[in-house]
């Protein structure tokens, strides 16, 4: 009865050292402790780990004595019976025991061997692994490949494959066609994302925000710059007419020279495209943000290239020529003549109207007294500017002056009382006036009625008024009526009469009183600077002055103006008090577009030679075929 | 006369400049700082152009100056990325690797100015800003690299104290062998603590441990704390177990050896980490640059 114990140790060169001992007895102990029969220097092994007992049957009983199970044939067990003939193995921590039959009868061999090596192998690879980041981080090369693939796929290939249709959304084109041609209203950015949006160079303008996911709406062909056709699909040419005739614009434009221009030609970036001025992907104001230099590129030296132009060169805001208001130089109800005269040339207007501003804006005279009595809006005791100059709905310009509305409260044309009815002469129709006056006197001669009295326009003397009127209407017959009527007509039209207060009256001397007097035609300019827009509503405060004081702060000559020939517009120097060049830090920037439009004849004629007919477009002329009896003040 | 001659001699000697030892001139000040001067001049010229040239309607990559800056920036990036190829071929003189590296560093820094002005300060979620962002990552990691190259080698050599890397590992291995031997007579609980130190100690550890230097959860630290507590308890109770006290001594020595190795690892990691970002980000930048340039002309 013996155990033959063979302990195998590894040599440094890889060979084995086998120590064999024979232990006589029926049982041996295995463990880390020095008192064990088989001592295993393995901290995973218990001090007394297991006991092997030789049984009478020839088998070996295994019993874990350290409280820790052992592994036999893949199972962790506390005890087992093993047949040494089948060479069973027992695993404990890093060691393995293999049983076997010894050569001597009844003997059992126990081979102990470390099967899991201690981790003290000193190899250079381990050193690199410990001291370098190579094993800790993703390698430079793999990370580089990974990132390159990610960037190229996500930033170039996927957007290319997934790019949408190369046309404007049909719904948007249809909406633009249905509308007034000014394209669909600004839309919020719709939800979603298009792969090619990663190529955007910045947010779209608010007007085009609805196209945020439709790159192909404008970028219709790869490697070809955005063409006008993409714009005009919605912005029809009717809604955005040319600035001037294309041929004239071509002549007026500076032919770009130099490296950049040459490059532009070579890479197919033609001049004069919509996108030449309207730069997109520049943020909410982008597409409308046109640099002033785009205008001055042409206008700084336009007169030199377009010899027949009537426009002065405009090198910039500080070099902007003096205003040249369009004033009336020959009033006419049908064919008035408008002329542009520079404010520097002391323009005199010939509107045909007699209107002294100073008289009407005095705070101490009869006008002021009457305005107060009539409860008209007064400012500082004087009639306010706004009584006649009523802002239009945009607050940009003013409603036309009308005799009845703006003058009639004081300058009333009542000429008789007929019972409870006040008979009033029609304004603007001298022949009708003569007829009405005649009819009035004749009817009083033929069929006098009580309660009818004449109201004289002449200044009356206090106390004699009623008696004079009653006597005046006692007519002897048609002959006297005719004579009295002609006298009354002459008095109405005569100097000092009601008409001559405001109008020039021509006495032709004709025998017929109905055609004897003609009124000089009146034509009021209603838009002195039709090529620009001055939003009055944004200028209601000037240098801390408000109300009428703000008006006269710019229109300085108004309170002293004695005649309507005065052109009371402020010169451009007044604008420059507040407005400076676009890059000004101390004054409000004045871009060209602050006052001027570009597309459309309405806000900016554009064409250099301004024909009188074209110029008149900005004015409210009576439509052809309309009755000509409109009042002069309604022009 | 003789006195004058004598007194003049040392003066003239002091004026004569000793031949510069170019071998010991760092790449940052190569050729008396030629490249930082070039880079500074480039940045100033580019900034002045940006400030003075009217770019309408607003500055960005699409104006004439924008295209110019973009071309300059792209060429710079391509040339800068060639250092990876160039550094594998070492030569001397004007085109020495040191000259090349000096130019790489300083021109790379001036790229911050060129690239950012090219953008016109317009940033968004797109490939263009991606390229700018990657460029900035590359430049800033490079800047970090220069700073650690200038400062850390001194600390590295102070920490090593003439010990080589293999020697550091060897010291730890020897302590492990001692621990293994000394633990053989111990009971299972104490043996388990020693095994914790032997088997669960990761000298380098994760990236975070390498850079942060916190190894409190490591096997040896935990074993040391437990054994120290046990020894303290025994000491208070009476006579401590000498075998365990020996283990404590060995664990403490191992902790000290580990601390030195880990300081070394921490410094080396900081010297290396930036290249693990700098190089892959460079390649990502080249890809983003390709996408940026292609997409600009694709959707012109």
PDB file of N, CA and C in Angstrom, chain A residues 194-246:
ATOM      1  N   UNK A 194     -32.453  66.401 -44.899  1.00  0.00           N
ATOM      2  CA  UNK A 194     -31.978  65.788 -46.135  1.00  0.00           C
ATOM      3  C   UNK A 194     -30.479  65.596 -46.013  1.00  0.00           C
ATOM      4  N   UNK A 195     -30.012  64.458 -46.529  1.00  0.00           N
ATOM      5  CA  UNK A 195     -28.594  64.120 -46.329  1.00  0.00           C
ATOM      6  C   UNK A 195     -27.676  65.197 -46.894  1.00  0.00           C
ATOM      7  N   UNK A 196     -28.096  65.814 -48.025  1.00  0.00           N
ATOM      8  CA  UNK A 196     -27.189  66.794 -48.636  1.00  0.00           C
ATOM      9  C   UNK A 196     -27.189  68.133 -47.901  1.00  0.00           C
ATOM     10  N   UNK A 197     -27.992  68.233 -46.844  1.00  0.00           N
ATOM     11  CA  UNK A 197     -27.931  69.461 -46.037  1.00  0.00           C
ATOM     12  C   UNK A 197     -26.583  69.627 -45.344  1.00  0.00           C
ATOM     13  N   UNK A 198     -25.847  68.518 -45.226  1.00  0.00           N
ATOM     14  CA  UNK A 198     -24.532  68.654 -44.576  1.00  0.00           C
ATOM     15  C   UNK A 198     -23.602  69.518 -45.420  1.00  0.00           C
ATOM     16  N   UNK A 199     -24.007  69.783 -46.662  1.00  0.00           N
ATOM     17  CA  UNK A 199     -23.156  70.628 -47.508  1.00  0.00           C
ATOM     18  C   UNK A 199     -23.514  72.101 -47.379  1.00  0.00           C
ATOM     19  N   UNK A 200     -24.546  72.434 -46.627  1.00  0.00           N
ATOM     20  CA  UNK A 200     -24.979  73.835 -46.566  1.00  0.00           C
ATOM     21  C   UNK A 200     -23.855  74.699 -46.024  1.00  0.00           C
ATOM     22  N   UNK A 201     -23.748  75.884 -46.597  1.00  0.00           N
ATOM     23  CA  UNK A 201     -22.688  76.776 -46.116  1.00  0.00           C
ATOM     24  C   UNK A 201     -23.234  77.777 -45.118  1.00  0.00           C
ATOM     25  N   UNK A 202     -24.529  77.648 -44.755  1.00  0.00           N
ATOM     26  CA  UNK A 202     -25.119  78.545 -43.758  1.00  0.00           C
ATOM     27  C   UNK A 202     -26.620  78.494 -43.891  1.00  0.00           C
ATOM     28  N   UNK A 203     -27.346  79.039 -42.914  1.00  0.00           N
ATOM     29  CA  UNK A 203     -28.805  78.975 -42.975  1.00  0.00           C
ATOM     30  C   UNK A 203     -29.360  79.826 -44.112  1.00  0.00           C
ATOM     31  N   UNK A 204     -30.471  79.347 -44.681  1.00  0.00           N
ATOM     32  CA  UNK A 204     -31.113  80.078 -45.776  1.00  0.00           C
ATOM     33  C   UNK A 204     -31.790  81.332 -45.241  1.00  0.00           C
ATOM     34  N   UNK A 205     -32.101  82.250 -46.156  1.00  0.00           N
ATOM     35  CA  UNK A 205     -32.845  83.446 -45.776  1.00  0.00           C
ATOM     36  C   UNK A 205     -34.242  83.033 -45.337  1.00  0.00           C
ATOM     37  N   UNK A 206     -34.891  83.896 -44.561  1.00  0.00           N
ATOM     38  CA  UNK A 206     -36.193  83.512 -44.020  1.00  0.00           C
ATOM     39  C   UNK A 206     -37.195  83.283 -45.149  1.00  0.00           C
ATOM     40  N   UNK A 207     -37.063  83.988 -46.256  1.00  0.00           N
ATOM     41  CA  UNK A 207     -38.008  83.798 -47.357  1.00  0.00           C
ATOM     42  C   UNK A 207     -37.857  82.414 -47.977  1.00  0.00           C
ATOM     43  N   UNK A 208     -36.667  81.880 -47.945  1.00  0.00           N
ATOM     44  CA  UNK A 208     -36.413  80.583 -48.574  1.00  0.00           C
ATOM     45  C   UNK A 208     -36.318  79.459 -47.557  1.00  0.00           C
ATOM     46  N   UNK A 209     -36.682  79.758 -46.302  1.00  0.00           N
ATOM     47  CA  UNK A 209     -36.505  78.741 -45.247  1.00  0.00           C
ATOM     48  C   UNK A 209     -37.257  77.465 -45.576  1.00  0.00           C
ATOM     49  N   UNK A 210     -38.368  77.597 -46.281  1.00  0.00           N
ATOM     50  CA  UNK A 210     -39.156  76.412 -46.636  1.00  0.00           C
ATOM     51  C   UNK A 210     -38.402  75.461 -47.538  1.00  0.00           C
ATOM     52  N   UNK A 211     -37.325  75.924 -48.142  1.00  0.00           N
ATOM     53  CA  UNK A 211     -36.556  75.080 -49.062  1.00  0.00           C
ATOM     54  C   UNK A 211     -35.368  74.418 -48.367  1.00  0.00           C
ATOM     55  N   UNK A 212     -35.353  74.511 -47.024  1.00  0.00           N
ATOM     56  CA  UNK A 212     -34.161  74.060 -46.275  1.00  0.00           C
ATOM     57  C   UNK A 212     -33.780  72.618 -46.599  1.00  0.00           C
ATOM     58  N   UNK A 213     -34.774  71.769 -46.885  1.00  0.00           N
ATOM     59  CA  UNK A 213     -34.449  70.359 -47.147  1.00  0.00           C
ATOM     60  C   UNK A 213     -34.481  70.039 -48.641  1.00  0.00           C
ATOM     61  N   UNK A 214     -34.635  71.042 -49.489  1.00  0.00           N
ATOM     62  CA  UNK A 214     -34.714  70.818 -50.935  1.00  0.00           C
ATOM     63  C   UNK A 214     -33.542  71.489 -51.618  1.00  0.00           C
ATOM     64  N   UNK A 215     -32.342  70.988 -51.383  1.00  0.00           N
ATOM     65  CA  UNK A 215     -31.171  71.622 -51.974  1.00  0.00           C
ATOM     66  C   UNK A 215     -31.324  71.691 -53.488  1.00  0.00           C
ATOM     67  N   UNK A 216     -31.930  70.616 -54.073  1.00  0.00           N
ATOM     68  CA  UNK A 216     -32.045  70.515 -55.526  1.00  0.00           C
ATOM     69  C   UNK A 216     -32.961  71.559 -56.131  1.00  0.00           C
ATOM     70  N   UNK A 217     -33.763  72.251 -55.299  1.00  0.00           N
ATOM     71  CA  UNK A 217     -34.646  73.277 -55.838  1.00  0.00           C
ATOM     72  C   UNK A 217     -33.832  74.361 -56.542  1.00  0.00           C
ATOM     73  N   UNK A 218     -32.700  74.702 -55.979  1.00  0.00           N
ATOM     74  CA  UNK A 218     -31.831  75.716 -56.609  1.00  0.00           C
ATOM     75  C   UNK A 218     -30.604  75.062 -57.245  1.00  0.00           C
ATOM     76  N   UNK A 219     -29.980  74.126 -56.542  1.00  0.00           N
ATOM     77  CA  UNK A 219     -28.767  73.462 -57.051  1.00  0.00           C
ATOM     78  C   UNK A 219     -29.211  72.339 -57.968  1.00  0.00           C
ATOM     79  N   UNK A 220     -29.555  72.727 -59.209  1.00  0.00           N
ATOM     80  CA  UNK A 220     -30.228  71.765 -60.067  1.00  0.00           C
ATOM     81  C   UNK A 220     -29.258  70.859 -60.814  1.00  0.00           C
ATOM     82  N   UNK A 221     -28.029  71.284 -60.977  1.00  0.00           N
ATOM     83  CA  UNK A 221     -27.086  70.464 -61.723  1.00  0.00           C
ATOM     84  C   UNK A 221     -25.766  70.459 -60.966  1.00  0.00           C
ATOM     85  N   UNK A 222     -25.226  69.254 -60.781  1.00  0.00           N
ATOM     86  CA  UNK A 222     -23.980  69.146 -60.027  1.00  0.00           C
ATOM     87  C   UNK A 222     -22.858  69.891 -60.743  1.00  0.00           C
ATOM     88  N   UNK A 223     -22.070  70.603 -59.988  1.00  0.00           N
ATOM     89  CA  UNK A 223     -20.900  71.344 -60.476  1.00  0.00           C
ATOM     90  C   UNK A 223     -21.276  72.475 -61.443  1.00  0.00           C
ATOM     91  N   UNK A 224     -22.556  72.898 -61.430  1.00  0.00           N
ATOM     92  CA  UNK A 224     -22.968  74.061 -62.230  1.00  0.00           C
ATOM     93  C   UNK A 224     -23.590  75.059 -61.260  1.00  0.00           C
ATOM     94  N   UNK A 225     -23.147  76.315 -61.351  1.00  0.00           N
ATOM     95  CA  UNK A 225     -23.634  77.321 -60.416  1.00  0.00           C
ATOM     96  C   UNK A 225     -25.144  77.525 -60.593  1.00  0.00           C
ATOM     97  N   UNK A 226     -25.793  78.045 -59.542  1.00  0.00           N
ATOM     98  CA  UNK A 226     -27.245  78.245 -59.569  1.00  0.00           C
ATOM     99  C   UNK A 226     -27.590  79.242 -60.680  1.00  0.00           C
ATOM    100  N   UNK A 227     -28.529  78.833 -61.540  1.00  0.00           N
ATOM    101  CA  UNK A 227     -28.908  79.673 -62.677  1.00  0.00           C
ATOM    102  C   UNK A 227     -30.209  80.414 -62.402  1.00  0.00           C
ATOM    103  N   UNK A 228     -30.449  81.489 -63.176  1.00  0.00           N
ATOM    104  CA  UNK A 228     -31.632  82.315 -62.957  1.00  0.00           C
ATOM    105  C   UNK A 228     -32.928  81.522 -63.100  1.00  0.00           C
ATOM    106  N   UNK A 229     -32.904  80.478 -63.942  1.00  0.00           N
ATOM    107  CA  UNK A 229     -34.122  79.702 -64.160  1.00  0.00           C
ATOM    108  C   UNK A 229     -34.652  79.149 -62.848  1.00  0.00           C
ATOM    109  N   UNK A 230     -33.743  78.802 -61.940  1.00  0.00           N
ATOM    110  CA  UNK A 230     -34.177  78.285 -60.641  1.00  0.00           C
ATOM    111  C   UNK A 230     -34.928  79.371 -59.874  1.00  0.00           C
ATOM    112  N   UNK A 231     -34.502  80.619 -60.014  1.00  0.00           N
ATOM    113  CA  UNK A 231     -35.148  81.724 -59.291  1.00  0.00           C
ATOM    114  C   UNK A 231     -36.474  82.088 -59.954  1.00  0.00           C
ATOM    115  N   UNK A 232     -36.440  82.177 -61.314  1.00  0.00           N
ATOM    116  CA  UNK A 232     -37.618  82.684 -62.015  1.00  0.00           C
ATOM    117  C   UNK A 232     -38.733  81.653 -62.062  1.00  0.00           C
ATOM    118  N   UNK A 233     -38.471  80.430 -61.654  1.00  0.00           N
ATOM    119  CA  UNK A 233     -39.555  79.453 -61.568  1.00  0.00           C
ATOM    120  C   UNK A 233     -40.637  79.993 -60.637  1.00  0.00           C
ATOM    121  N   UNK A 234     -40.234  80.611 -59.550  1.00  0.00           N
ATOM    122  CA  UNK A 234     -41.216  81.211 -58.632  1.00  0.00           C
ATOM    123  C   UNK A 234     -41.288  82.728 -58.827  1.00  0.00           C
ATOM    124  N   UNK A 235     -40.146  83.372 -58.892  1.00  0.00           N
ATOM    125  CA  UNK A 235     -40.122  84.833 -59.031  1.00  0.00           C
ATOM    126  C   UNK A 235     -40.236  85.164 -60.514  1.00  0.00           C
ATOM    127  N   UNK A 236     -41.470  85.206 -60.989  1.00  0.00           N
ATOM    128  CA  UNK A 236     -41.681  85.382 -62.424  1.00  0.00           C
ATOM    129  C   UNK A 236     -41.130  86.736 -62.870  1.00  0.00           C
ATOM    130  N   UNK A 237     -40.709  86.817 -64.116  1.00  0.00           N
ATOM    131  CA  UNK A 237     -40.160  88.088 -64.614  1.00  0.00           C
ATOM    132  C   UNK A 237     -41.172  89.231 -64.486  1.00  0.00           C
ATOM    133  N   UNK A 238     -42.472  88.912 -64.530  1.00  0.00           N
ATOM    134  CA  UNK A 238     -43.477  89.972 -64.408  1.00  0.00           C
ATOM    135  C   UNK A 238     -43.411  90.605 -63.028  1.00  0.00           C
ATOM    136  N   UNK A 239     -43.140  89.801 -62.018  1.00  0.00           N
ATOM    137  CA  UNK A 239     -43.115  90.324 -60.657  1.00  0.00           C
ATOM    138  C   UNK A 239     -41.790  91.008 -60.344  1.00  0.00           C
ATOM    139  N   UNK A 240     -40.745  90.576 -61.007  1.00  0.00           N
ATOM    140  CA  UNK A 240     -39.437  91.178 -60.758  1.00  0.00           C
ATOM    141  C   UNK A 240     -38.861  91.642 -62.086  1.00  0.00           C
ATOM    142  N   UNK A 241     -39.395  92.770 -62.601  1.00  0.00           N
ATOM    143  CA  UNK A 241     -38.913  93.240 -63.908  1.00  0.00           C
ATOM    144  C   UNK A 241     -37.452  93.649 -63.844  1.00  0.00           C
ATOM    145  N   UNK A 242     -36.897  93.769 -65.044  1.00  0.00           N
ATOM    146  CA  UNK A 242     -35.494  94.161 -65.119  1.00  0.00           C
ATOM    147  C   UNK A 242     -35.301  95.560 -64.544  1.00  0.00           C
ATOM    148  N   UNK A 243     -34.145  95.793 -64.030  1.00  0.00           N
ATOM    149  CA  UNK A 243     -33.750  97.080 -63.470  1.00  0.00           C
ATOM    150  C   UNK A 243     -33.768  98.140 -64.574  1.00  0.00           C
ATOM    151  N   UNK A 244     -33.321  97.752 -65.725  1.00  0.00           N
ATOM    152  CA  UNK A 244     -33.335  98.614 -66.906  1.00  0.00           C
ATOM    153  C   UNK A 244     -33.315  97.678 -68.095  1.00  0.00           C
ATOM    154  N   UNK A 245     -33.430  98.238 -69.287  1.00  0.00           N
ATOM    155  CA  UNK A 245     -33.381  97.382 -70.475  1.00  0.00           C
ATOM    156  C   UNK A 245     -32.077  96.593 -70.457  1.00  0.00           C
ATOM    157  N   UNK A 246     -32.137  95.278 -70.693  1.00  0.00           N
ATOM    158  CA  UNK A 246     -30.917  94.451 -70.592  1.00  0.00           C
ATOM    159  C   UNK A 246     -29.758  95.004 -71.410  1.00  0.00           C
TER     160      UNK A 246
END
